[in-house]
Amino acid sequence: MSVANLCHRLQPQVSARTAAGFAEVLRRLGGPLQVAVAGRIKSGKSTLVNALIGRRVAPTDVGECTRLVTRFQYGTVDRVEIVFNDGRKQVLPFSADGMIPAELGIDIDQVSHIEAYLTNAVLQGMTVIDTPGLGSLDAASVSRTEELLGAAKHRKPDDDEEEEEGSDELDDTSRNAVAGAEAVLYVVTQGVRADDQQALAAFTAATASREAGPVNAIAVLNKADTIAPESVEGSGGDVWKAATLLSEKQAATLKPRVADVLPVIGLIAESAESGGFTSPDAEALRQLAEMDDDILETMLISADIFTSWECDVAAGTRLRLLEKLDLFGVRYAVEAIRKEPEITAGSLRRKLLDASGLEAVRQRLSVVFAARADGIKAAAALASVTALAHASGDPAERQRVHDAIEVLLAKPEAHQLRLLEALTLVASGAVDMPEDLSEEVLRVGSNADIGAQLGKPGAPRADLAAHALERAGWWRSFASFGATPAQSRVAHVVHRAYFLIWQQIRD
């Protein structure tokens, strides 16, 4: 509310164009958190989007639609709209299978993005933005993604380009300042590449001043079932153990850009969660479970052998199982049936969902994003307000906005914003801190659970309270005697964070 009040109060004191930008910031503050699902092409982004939404609606095969940004948001009536560059909109019918058509039949160079409105409870608290993929099909689709993520440079008018005096329309710079996502779910596969790190470095919540960090970004290691266990030391031949170890290694590479890296099998998650796994599929798996072990093991060596082997289960049925579960999912389901022969199709679907890792991703999304959505949106809004003021070109207006923000941040109720700001400064390297202190700042600012914040999960409340008070005193001393001016600013924020945690435990 404090950032919204700031915008309302400043609107009469700024130019019409800046005021229009503030109106857009207010609109975003009142809406759900905007989460972009980003990553390289063929990393399984759209499959994961379908799993998160619980409906197979985003096209997963390469087509025109996958080259566009698609925003999935809550609506009272299911509908899809094509939004053109000039602002026009065209209603798009769903395809026969209930998905957005992969081919649109129009010149996509004229299209800005697609808006999909779904009567889906998940989308009431989070707008999910599916992106075309970095390193994608063409320069245009990459540019669309980068613009959404804030990686594109803000366009400045040419010297001979005139702007209308007093216009209340947003210029490109101002529009970019309030566009884009506020958080990102970054999808990687087995190897983290240089452009993955560059994309995360370029990601901004609202402007180029808010880079991806543990507050607004997590990553998933998708297609975890394709990892060869023998390639990961310590896996003991177990695929999921290998995926978990690889995720931890990738987390070390990508931090502090992301809060965590979690393994997931998007294909199985999509099939189990979106209604793709049916009773006939369960029956086909039951037939496979009755086959001789040696024959089934041979069939599961490769997809070609699995679909071409002569057996009682029709080749088309086996192909459908592969498309929904891949070999790992088929093997997992067969083993589950053999352990529990009377298992129902519904119970088998739930077991497959558990095996996909989707629930852990959802829980992490809840902890990192949902629990602090208001703070993330407020921090993004402040960054947008700052960018709008800088874009105005009026030094007096810029100073007026700057002073108002400083007054806001000095208020006790703005502590969460100060903590998010300090976290971003440390995570991005803007404030240089010793490694152990950086890790402590990231831990305190990146977790919603008190035990995790204090690095003492499961500890008794008395121990947590004592530790919080001890660290509050330490950071206060560091701010006063051992820190540089930049470090001192961060240290004061961390001191107050610990003090508030202590108060919360005591109360």
Tab-separated table of N, CA and C in Angstrom, residues 48-162:
chain	number	residue	atom	x	y	z
A	48	LEU	N	6.346	-27.374	-18.953
A	48	LEU	CA	6.323	-27.028	-17.532
A	48	LEU	C	5.208	-26.031	-17.239
A	49	VAL	N	4.972	-25.089	-18.150
A	49	VAL	CA	3.865	-24.136	-17.985
A	49	VAL	C	2.543	-24.891	-17.883
A	50	ASN	N	2.331	-25.856	-18.764
A	50	ASN	CA	1.104	-26.650	-18.727
A	50	ASN	C	0.964	-27.382	-17.399
A	51	ALA	N	2.069	-27.923	-16.903
A	51	ALA	CA	2.038	-28.645	-15.633
A	51	ALA	C	1.684	-27.704	-14.482
A	52	LEU	N	2.280	-26.516	-14.470
A	52	LEU	CA	2.018	-25.551	-13.397
A	52	LEU	C	0.567	-25.086	-13.422
A	53	ILE	N	0.038	-24.863	-14.627
A	53	ILE	CA	-1.343	-24.405	-14.756
A	53	ILE	C	-2.312	-25.556	-14.502
A	54	GLY	N	-1.877	-26.777	-14.803
A	54	GLY	CA	-2.750	-27.933	-14.657
A	54	GLY	C	-3.665	-28.128	-15.838
A	55	ARG	N	-3.242	-27.629	-16.991
A	55	ARG	CA	-4.048	-27.766	-18.209
A	55	ARG	C	-3.123	-27.710	-19.421
A	56	ARG	N	-3.324	-28.621	-20.347
A	56	ARG	CA	-2.463	-28.655	-21.539
A	56	ARG	C	-3.001	-27.647	-22.548
A	57	VAL	N	-2.490	-26.430	-22.464
A	57	VAL	CA	-2.995	-25.347	-23.303
A	57	VAL	C	-1.881	-24.670	-24.093
A	58	ALA	N	-0.648	-24.671	-23.581
A	58	ALA	CA	0.477	-24.061	-24.289
A	58	ALA	C	1.052	-25.060	-25.285
A	59	PRO	N	1.188	-24.694	-26.575
A	59	PRO	CA	1.766	-25.603	-27.565
A	59	PRO	C	3.206	-25.960	-27.207
A	60	THR	N	3.546	-27.234	-27.333
A	60	THR	CA	4.898	-27.682	-26.993
A	60	THR	C	5.723	-28.011	-28.218
A	61	ASP	N	5.052	-28.199	-29.376
A	61	ASP	CA	5.790	-28.432	-30.618
A	61	ASP	C	6.162	-27.086	-31.237
A	62	VAL	N	7.293	-27.049	-31.915
A	62	VAL	CA	7.763	-25.806	-32.526
A	62	VAL	C	6.770	-25.339	-33.581
A	63	GLY	N	6.328	-24.104	-33.463
A	63	GLY	CA	5.402	-23.505	-34.419
A	63	GLY	C	5.413	-22.004	-34.250
A	64	GLU	N	4.530	-21.315	-34.973
A	64	GLU	CA	4.499	-19.850	-34.889
A	64	GLU	C	4.230	-19.386	-33.461
A	65	CYS	N	3.312	-20.074	-32.793
A	65	CYS	CA	2.912	-19.639	-31.455
A	65	CYS	C	4.071	-19.706	-30.467
A	66	THR	N	4.963	-20.687	-30.642
A	66	THR	CA	6.077	-20.829	-29.701
A	66	THR	C	7.133	-19.762	-29.917
A	67	ARG	N	6.970	-18.948	-30.942
A	67	ARG	CA	7.901	-17.840	-31.180
A	67	ARG	C	7.385	-16.539	-30.580
A	68	LEU	N	6.279	-16.618	-29.863
A	68	LEU	CA	5.672	-15.430	-29.276
A	68	LEU	C	5.591	-15.556	-27.759
A	69	VAL	N	5.594	-14.418	-27.101
A	69	VAL	CA	5.339	-14.372	-25.661
A	69	VAL	C	3.844	-14.619	-25.427
A	70	THR	N	3.527	-15.543	-24.523
A	70	THR	CA	2.123	-15.811	-24.186
A	70	THR	C	1.926	-15.632	-22.693
A	71	ARG	N	0.971	-14.787	-22.343
A	71	ARG	CA	0.662	-14.512	-20.933
A	71	ARG	C	-0.595	-15.286	-20.547
A	72	PHE	N	-0.477	-16.171	-19.550
A	72	PHE	CA	-1.613	-16.936	-19.051
A	72	PHE	C	-2.089	-16.283	-17.759
A	73	GLN	N	-3.322	-15.761	-17.777
A	73	GLN	CA	-3.845	-15.077	-16.619
A	73	GLN	C	-5.284	-15.487	-16.348
A	74	TYR	N	-5.752	-15.169	-15.154
A	74	TYR	CA	-7.092	-15.587	-14.758
A	74	TYR	C	-8.148	-14.786	-15.508
A	75	GLY	N	-9.204	-15.485	-15.900
A	75	GLY	CA	-10.344	-14.839	-16.534
A	75	GLY	C	-11.612	-15.598	-16.196
A	76	THR	N	-12.753	-14.918	-16.247
A	76	THR	CA	-14.026	-15.572	-15.935
A	76	THR	C	-14.530	-16.407	-17.098
A	77	VAL	N	-13.993	-16.164	-18.299
A	77	VAL	CA	-14.341	-16.943	-19.486
A	77	VAL	C	-13.045	-17.315	-20.202
A	78	ASP	N	-12.895	-18.571	-20.590
A	78	ASP	CA	-11.703	-18.989	-21.331
A	78	ASP	C	-11.692	-18.320	-22.695
A	79	ARG	N	-10.605	-17.623	-22.991
A	79	ARG	CA	-10.471	-17.007	-24.309
A	79	ARG	C	-9.003	-16.715	-24.580
A	80	VAL	N	-8.660	-16.583	-25.853
A	80	VAL	CA	-7.300	-16.251	-26.265
A	80	VAL	C	-7.362	-15.047	-27.195
A	81	GLU	N	-6.484	-14.083	-26.963
A	81	GLU	CA	-6.434	-12.883	-27.803
A	81	GLU	C	-5.033	-12.692	-28.361
A	82	ILE	N	-4.964	-12.400	-29.664
A	82	ILE	CA	-3.709	-11.980	-30.281
A	82	ILE	C	-3.618	-10.467	-30.140
A	83	VAL	N	-2.550	-9.978	-29.569
A	83	VAL	CA	-2.348	-8.536	-29.410
A	83	VAL	C	-1.304	-8.090	-30.437
A	84	PHE	N	-1.705	-7.199	-31.323
A	84	PHE	CA	-0.817	-6.733	-32.388
A	84	PHE	C	0.041	-5.567	-31.904
A	85	ASN	N	1.082	-5.293	-32.659
A	85	ASN	CA	2.015	-4.214	-32.287
A	85	ASN	C	1.320	-2.865	-32.211
A	86	ASP	N	0.258	-2.674	-33.024
A	86	ASP	CA	-0.435	-1.380	-33.026
A	86	ASP	C	-1.555	-1.319	-31.993
A	87	GLY	N	-1.652	-2.352	-31.152
A	87	GLY	CA	-2.650	-2.343	-30.091
A	87	GLY	C	-3.934	-3.077	-30.428
A	88	ARG	N	-4.139	-3.419	-31.709
A	88	ARG	CA	-5.340	-4.165	-32.082
A	88	ARG	C	-5.343	-5.546	-31.417
A	89	LYS	N	-6.536	-6.096	-31.216
A	89	LYS	CA	-6.671	-7.429	-30.639
A	89	LYS	C	-7.577	-8.279	-31.514
A	90	GLN	N	-7.263	-9.546	-31.592
A	90	GLN	CA	-8.060	-10.488	-32.379
A	90	GLN	C	-8.271	-11.752	-31.555
A	91	VAL	N	-9.529	-12.140	-31.392
A	91	VAL	CA	-9.844	-13.346	-30.635
A	91	VAL	C	-9.384	-14.563	-31.411
A	92	LEU	N	-8.758	-15.488	-30.717
A	92	LEU	CA	-8.196	-16.690	-31.343
A	92	LEU	C	-8.922	-17.917	-30.788
A	93	PRO	N	-9.516	-18.745	-31.645
A	93	PRO	CA	-10.192	-19.945	-31.128
A	93	PRO	C	-9.191	-21.002	-30.686
A	94	PHE	N	-9.543	-21.762	-29.653
A	94	PHE	CA	-8.715	-22.895	-29.251
A	94	PHE	C	-8.769	-23.963	-30.339
A	95	SER	N	-7.716	-24.734	-30.441
A	95	SER	CA	-7.711	-25.845	-31.393
A	95	SER	C	-8.613	-26.965	-30.857
A	96	ALA	N	-8.809	-28.002	-31.662
A	96	ALA	CA	-9.727	-29.085	-31.296
A	96	ALA	C	-9.319	-29.789	-30.005
A	97	ASP	N	-7.999	-29.806	-29.708
A	97	ASP	CA	-7.526	-30.475	-28.488
A	97	ASP	C	-7.473	-29.545	-27.281
A	98	GLY	N	-8.045	-28.334	-27.418
A	98	GLY	CA	-8.109	-27.400	-26.300
A	98	GLY	C	-6.876	-26.543	-26.114
A	99	MET	N	-5.923	-26.616	-27.044
A	99	MET	CA	-4.682	-25.855	-26.924
A	99	MET	C	-4.735	-24.595	-27.779
A	100	ILE	N	-3.823	-23.677	-27.509
A	100	ILE	CA	-3.631	-22.535	-28.402
A	100	ILE	C	-3.034	-23.082	-29.699
A	101	PRO	N	-3.574	-22.736	-30.859
A	101	PRO	CA	-3.039	-23.286	-32.108
A	101	PRO	C	-1.558	-22.959	-32.277
A	102	ALA	N	-0.786	-23.949	-32.716
A	102	ALA	CA	0.643	-23.726	-32.940
A	102	ALA	C	0.866	-22.797	-34.123
A	103	GLU	N	-0.023	-22.872	-35.125
A	103	GLU	CA	0.065	-22.000	-36.294
A	103	GLU	C	-1.094	-21.017	-36.252
A	104	LEU	N	-0.793	-19.721	-36.425
A	104	LEU	CA	-1.799	-18.685	-36.242
A	104	LEU	C	-2.431	-18.227	-37.546
A	105	GLY	N	-1.735	-18.457	-38.663
A	105	GLY	CA	-2.278	-18.046	-39.949
A	105	GLY	C	-2.219	-16.557	-40.189
A	106	ILE	N	-1.345	-15.866	-39.468
A	106	ILE	CA	-1.177	-14.421	-39.653
A	106	ILE	C	0.315	-14.106	-39.650
A	107	ASP	N	0.640	-12.873	-40.028
A	107	ASP	CA	2.034	-12.428	-40.037
A	107	ASP	C	2.462	-12.150	-38.599
A	108	ILE	N	3.263	-13.046	-38.020
A	108	ILE	CA	3.603	-12.882	-36.602
A	108	ILE	C	4.538	-11.706	-36.367
A	109	ASP	N	5.152	-11.172	-37.412
A	109	ASP	CA	5.973	-9.966	-37.235
A	109	ASP	C	5.116	-8.775	-36.820
A	110	GLN	N	3.802	-8.884	-37.052
A	110	GLN	CA	2.891	-7.816	-36.667
A	110	GLN	C	2.305	-8.024	-35.268
A	111	VAL	N	2.693	-9.142	-34.627
A	111	VAL	CA	2.099	-9.515	-33.343
A	111	VAL	C	3.026	-9.139	-32.190
A	112	SER	N	2.467	-8.519	-31.160
A	112	SER	CA	3.233	-8.204	-29.953
A	112	SER	C	3.329	-9.432	-29.055
A	113	HIS	N	2.172	-10.008	-28.696
A	113	HIS	CA	2.145	-11.176	-27.811
A	113	HIS	C	0.752	-11.779	-27.821
A	114	ILE	N	0.572	-12.859	-27.076
A	114	ILE	CA	-0.730	-13.518	-26.951
A	114	ILE	C	-1.181	-13.450	-25.501
A	115	GLU	N	-2.455	-13.141	-25.294
A	115	GLU	CA	-3.048	-13.137	-23.954
A	115	GLU	C	-4.014	-14.316	-23.869
A	116	ALA	N	-3.793	-15.211	-22.909
A	116	ALA	CA	-4.689	-16.343	-22.693
A	116	ALA	C	-5.359	-16.174	-21.333
A	117	TYR	N	-6.687	-16.108	-21.325
A	117	TYR	CA	-7.456	-15.973	-20.085
A	117	TYR	C	-8.100	-17.322	-19.781
A	118	LEU	N	-7.836	-17.864	-18.596
A	118	LEU	CA	-8.332	-19.184	-18.238
A	118	LEU	C	-9.022	-19.148	-16.879
A	119	THR	N	-10.111	-19.892	-16.755
A	119	THR	CA	-10.810	-20.004	-15.462
A	119	THR	C	-10.070	-21.038	-14.626
A	120	ASN	N	-8.941	-20.625	-14.103
A	120	ASN	CA	-8.032	-21.533	-13.417
A	120	ASN	C	-7.608	-20.908	-12.096
A	121	ALA	N	-7.824	-21.636	-10.997
A	121	ALA	CA	-7.558	-21.073	-9.665
A	121	ALA	C	-6.097	-20.709	-9.474
A	122	VAL	N	-5.180	-21.473	-10.073
A	122	VAL	CA	-3.744	-21.202	-9.928
A	122	VAL	C	-3.417	-19.788	-10.402
A	123	LEU	N	-4.111	-19.362	-11.458
A	123	LEU	CA	-3.791	-18.072	-12.076
A	123	LEU	C	-4.400	-16.892	-11.331
A	124	GLN	N	-5.195	-17.157	-10.294
A	124	GLN	CA	-5.716	-16.043	-9.505
A	124	GLN	C	-4.608	-15.362	-8.704
A	125	GLY	N	-3.566	-16.124	-8.369
A	125	GLY	CA	-2.491	-15.539	-7.578
A	125	GLY	C	-1.199	-15.343	-8.341
A	126	MET	N	-1.148	-15.811	-9.595
A	126	MET	CA	0.108	-15.736	-10.342
A	126	MET	C	-0.178	-15.754	-11.839
A	127	THR	N	0.273	-14.752	-12.552
A	127	THR	CA	0.218	-14.755	-14.010
A	127	THR	C	1.482	-15.432	-14.523
A	128	VAL	N	1.307	-16.444	-15.373
A	128	VAL	CA	2.436	-17.213	-15.898
A	128	VAL	C	2.707	-16.768	-17.335
A	129	ILE	N	3.955	-16.402	-17.606
A	129	ILE	CA	4.330	-15.886	-18.919
A	129	ILE	C	5.275	-16.877	-19.598
A	130	ASP	N	4.795	-17.479	-20.681
A	130	ASP	CA	5.600	-18.430	-21.445
A	130	ASP	C	6.392	-17.655	-22.496
A	131	THR	N	7.693	-17.889	-22.557
A	131	THR	CA	8.558	-17.124	-23.461
A	131	THR	C	9.121	-18.016	-24.560
A	132	PRO	N	9.499	-17.423	-25.706
A	132	PRO	CA	9.946	-18.214	-26.846
A	132	PRO	C	11.249	-18.967	-26.635
A	133	GLY	N	12.087	-18.513	-25.779
A	133	GLY	CA	13.344	-19.227	-25.579
A	133	GLY	C	14.537	-18.479	-26.126
A	134	LEU	N	15.569	-18.407	-25.333
A	134	LEU	CA	16.803	-17.740	-25.726
A	134	LEU	C	17.622	-18.696	-26.583
A	135	GLY	N	18.372	-18.169	-27.541
A	135	GLY	CA	19.038	-19.002	-28.516
A	135	GLY	C	17.984	-19.655	-29.391
A	136	SER	N	16.939	-18.902	-29.740
A	136	SER	CA	15.735	-19.465	-30.320
A	136	SER	C	15.765	-19.489	-31.835
A	137	LEU	N	14.557	-19.540	-32.421
A	137	LEU	CA	14.433	-19.803	-33.849
A	137	LEU	C	14.915	-18.667	-34.722
A	138	ASP	N	14.725	-17.452	-34.281
A	138	ASP	CA	15.123	-16.315	-35.103
A	138	ASP	C	15.347	-15.106	-34.204
A	139	ALA	N	15.933	-14.080	-34.784
A	139	ALA	CA	16.269	-12.882	-34.013
A	139	ALA	C	15.025	-12.222	-33.438
A	140	ALA	N	13.909	-12.266	-34.187
A	140	ALA	CA	12.693	-11.588	-33.738
A	140	ALA	C	12.152	-12.220	-32.460
A	141	SER	N	12.118	-13.562	-32.411
A	141	SER	CA	11.578	-14.217	-31.217
A	141	SER	C	12.491	-14.013	-30.020
A	142	VAL	N	13.817	-14.014	-30.241
A	142	VAL	CA	14.753	-13.730	-29.164
A	142	VAL	C	14.538	-12.310	-28.643
A	143	SER	N	14.332	-11.372	-29.566
A	143	SER	CA	14.126	-9.981	-29.179
A	143	SER	C	12.867	-9.827	-28.335
A	144	ARG	N	11.802	-10.554	-28.729
A	144	ARG	CA	10.570	-10.487	-27.938
A	144	ARG	C	10.812	-10.968	-26.517
A	145	THR	N	11.542	-12.067	-26.403
A	145	THR	CA	11.824	-12.608	-25.079
A	145	THR	C	12.669	-11.640	-24.275
A	146	GLU	N	13.710	-11.120	-24.878
A	146	GLU	CA	14.603	-10.212	-24.166
A	146	GLU	C	13.874	-8.946	-23.744
A	147	GLU	N	12.955	-8.481	-24.584
A	147	GLU	CA	12.193	-7.287	-24.212
A	147	GLU	C	11.307	-7.583	-23.012
A	148	LEU	N	10.681	-8.759	-23.014
A	148	LEU	CA	9.860	-9.138	-21.879
A	148	LEU	C	10.679	-9.227	-20.608
A	149	LEU	N	11.867	-9.813	-20.723
A	149	LEU	CA	12.712	-9.992	-19.542
A	149	LEU	C	13.468	-8.731	-19.170
A	150	GLY	N	13.359	-7.695	-19.992
A	150	GLY	CA	14.051	-6.467	-19.679
A	150	GLY	C	15.478	-6.432	-20.161
A	151	ALA	N	15.879	-7.422	-20.997
A	151	ALA	CA	17.253	-7.467	-21.452
A	151	ALA	C	17.500	-6.523	-22.610
A	152	ALA	N	16.432	-6.171	-23.343
A	152	ALA	CA	16.589	-5.272	-24.476
A	152	ALA	C	16.920	-3.871	-23.980
A	153	LYS	N	17.785	-3.193	-24.695
A	153	LYS	CA	18.141	-1.824	-24.329
A	153	LYS	C	16.922	-0.920	-24.510
A	154	HIS	N	16.744	-0.004	-23.577
A	154	HIS	CA	15.651	0.943	-23.731
A	154	HIS	C	15.951	1.843	-24.932
A	155	ARG	N	14.957	1.978	-25.823
A	155	ARG	CA	15.157	2.807	-27.004
A	155	ARG	C	15.070	4.276	-26.626
A	156	LYS	N	15.998	5.059	-27.120
A	156	LYS	CA	15.969	6.502	-26.897
A	156	LYS	C	15.662	7.189	-28.211
A	157	PRO	N	14.890	8.285	-28.191
A	157	PRO	CA	14.559	8.969	-29.428
A	157	PRO	C	15.816	9.473	-30.124
A	158	ASP	N	15.805	9.410	-31.460
A	158	ASP	CA	16.904	9.976	-32.225
A	158	ASP	C	16.892	11.487	-32.062
A	159	ASP	N	18.041	12.095	-32.394
A	159	ASP	CA	18.149	13.543	-32.204
A	159	ASP	C	17.101	14.303	-33.000
A	160	ASP	N	16.769	13.773	-34.223
A	160	ASP	CA	15.815	14.480	-35.064
A	160	ASP	C	14.381	13.994	-34.865
A	161	GLU	N	14.175	13.178	-33.859
A	161	GLU	CA	12.853	12.632	-33.595
A	161	GLU	C	12.156	13.506	-32.575
A	162	GLU	N	10.962	13.944	-32.893
A	162	GLU	CA	10.233	14.848	-32.016
A	162	GLU	C	9.247	14.078	-31.156
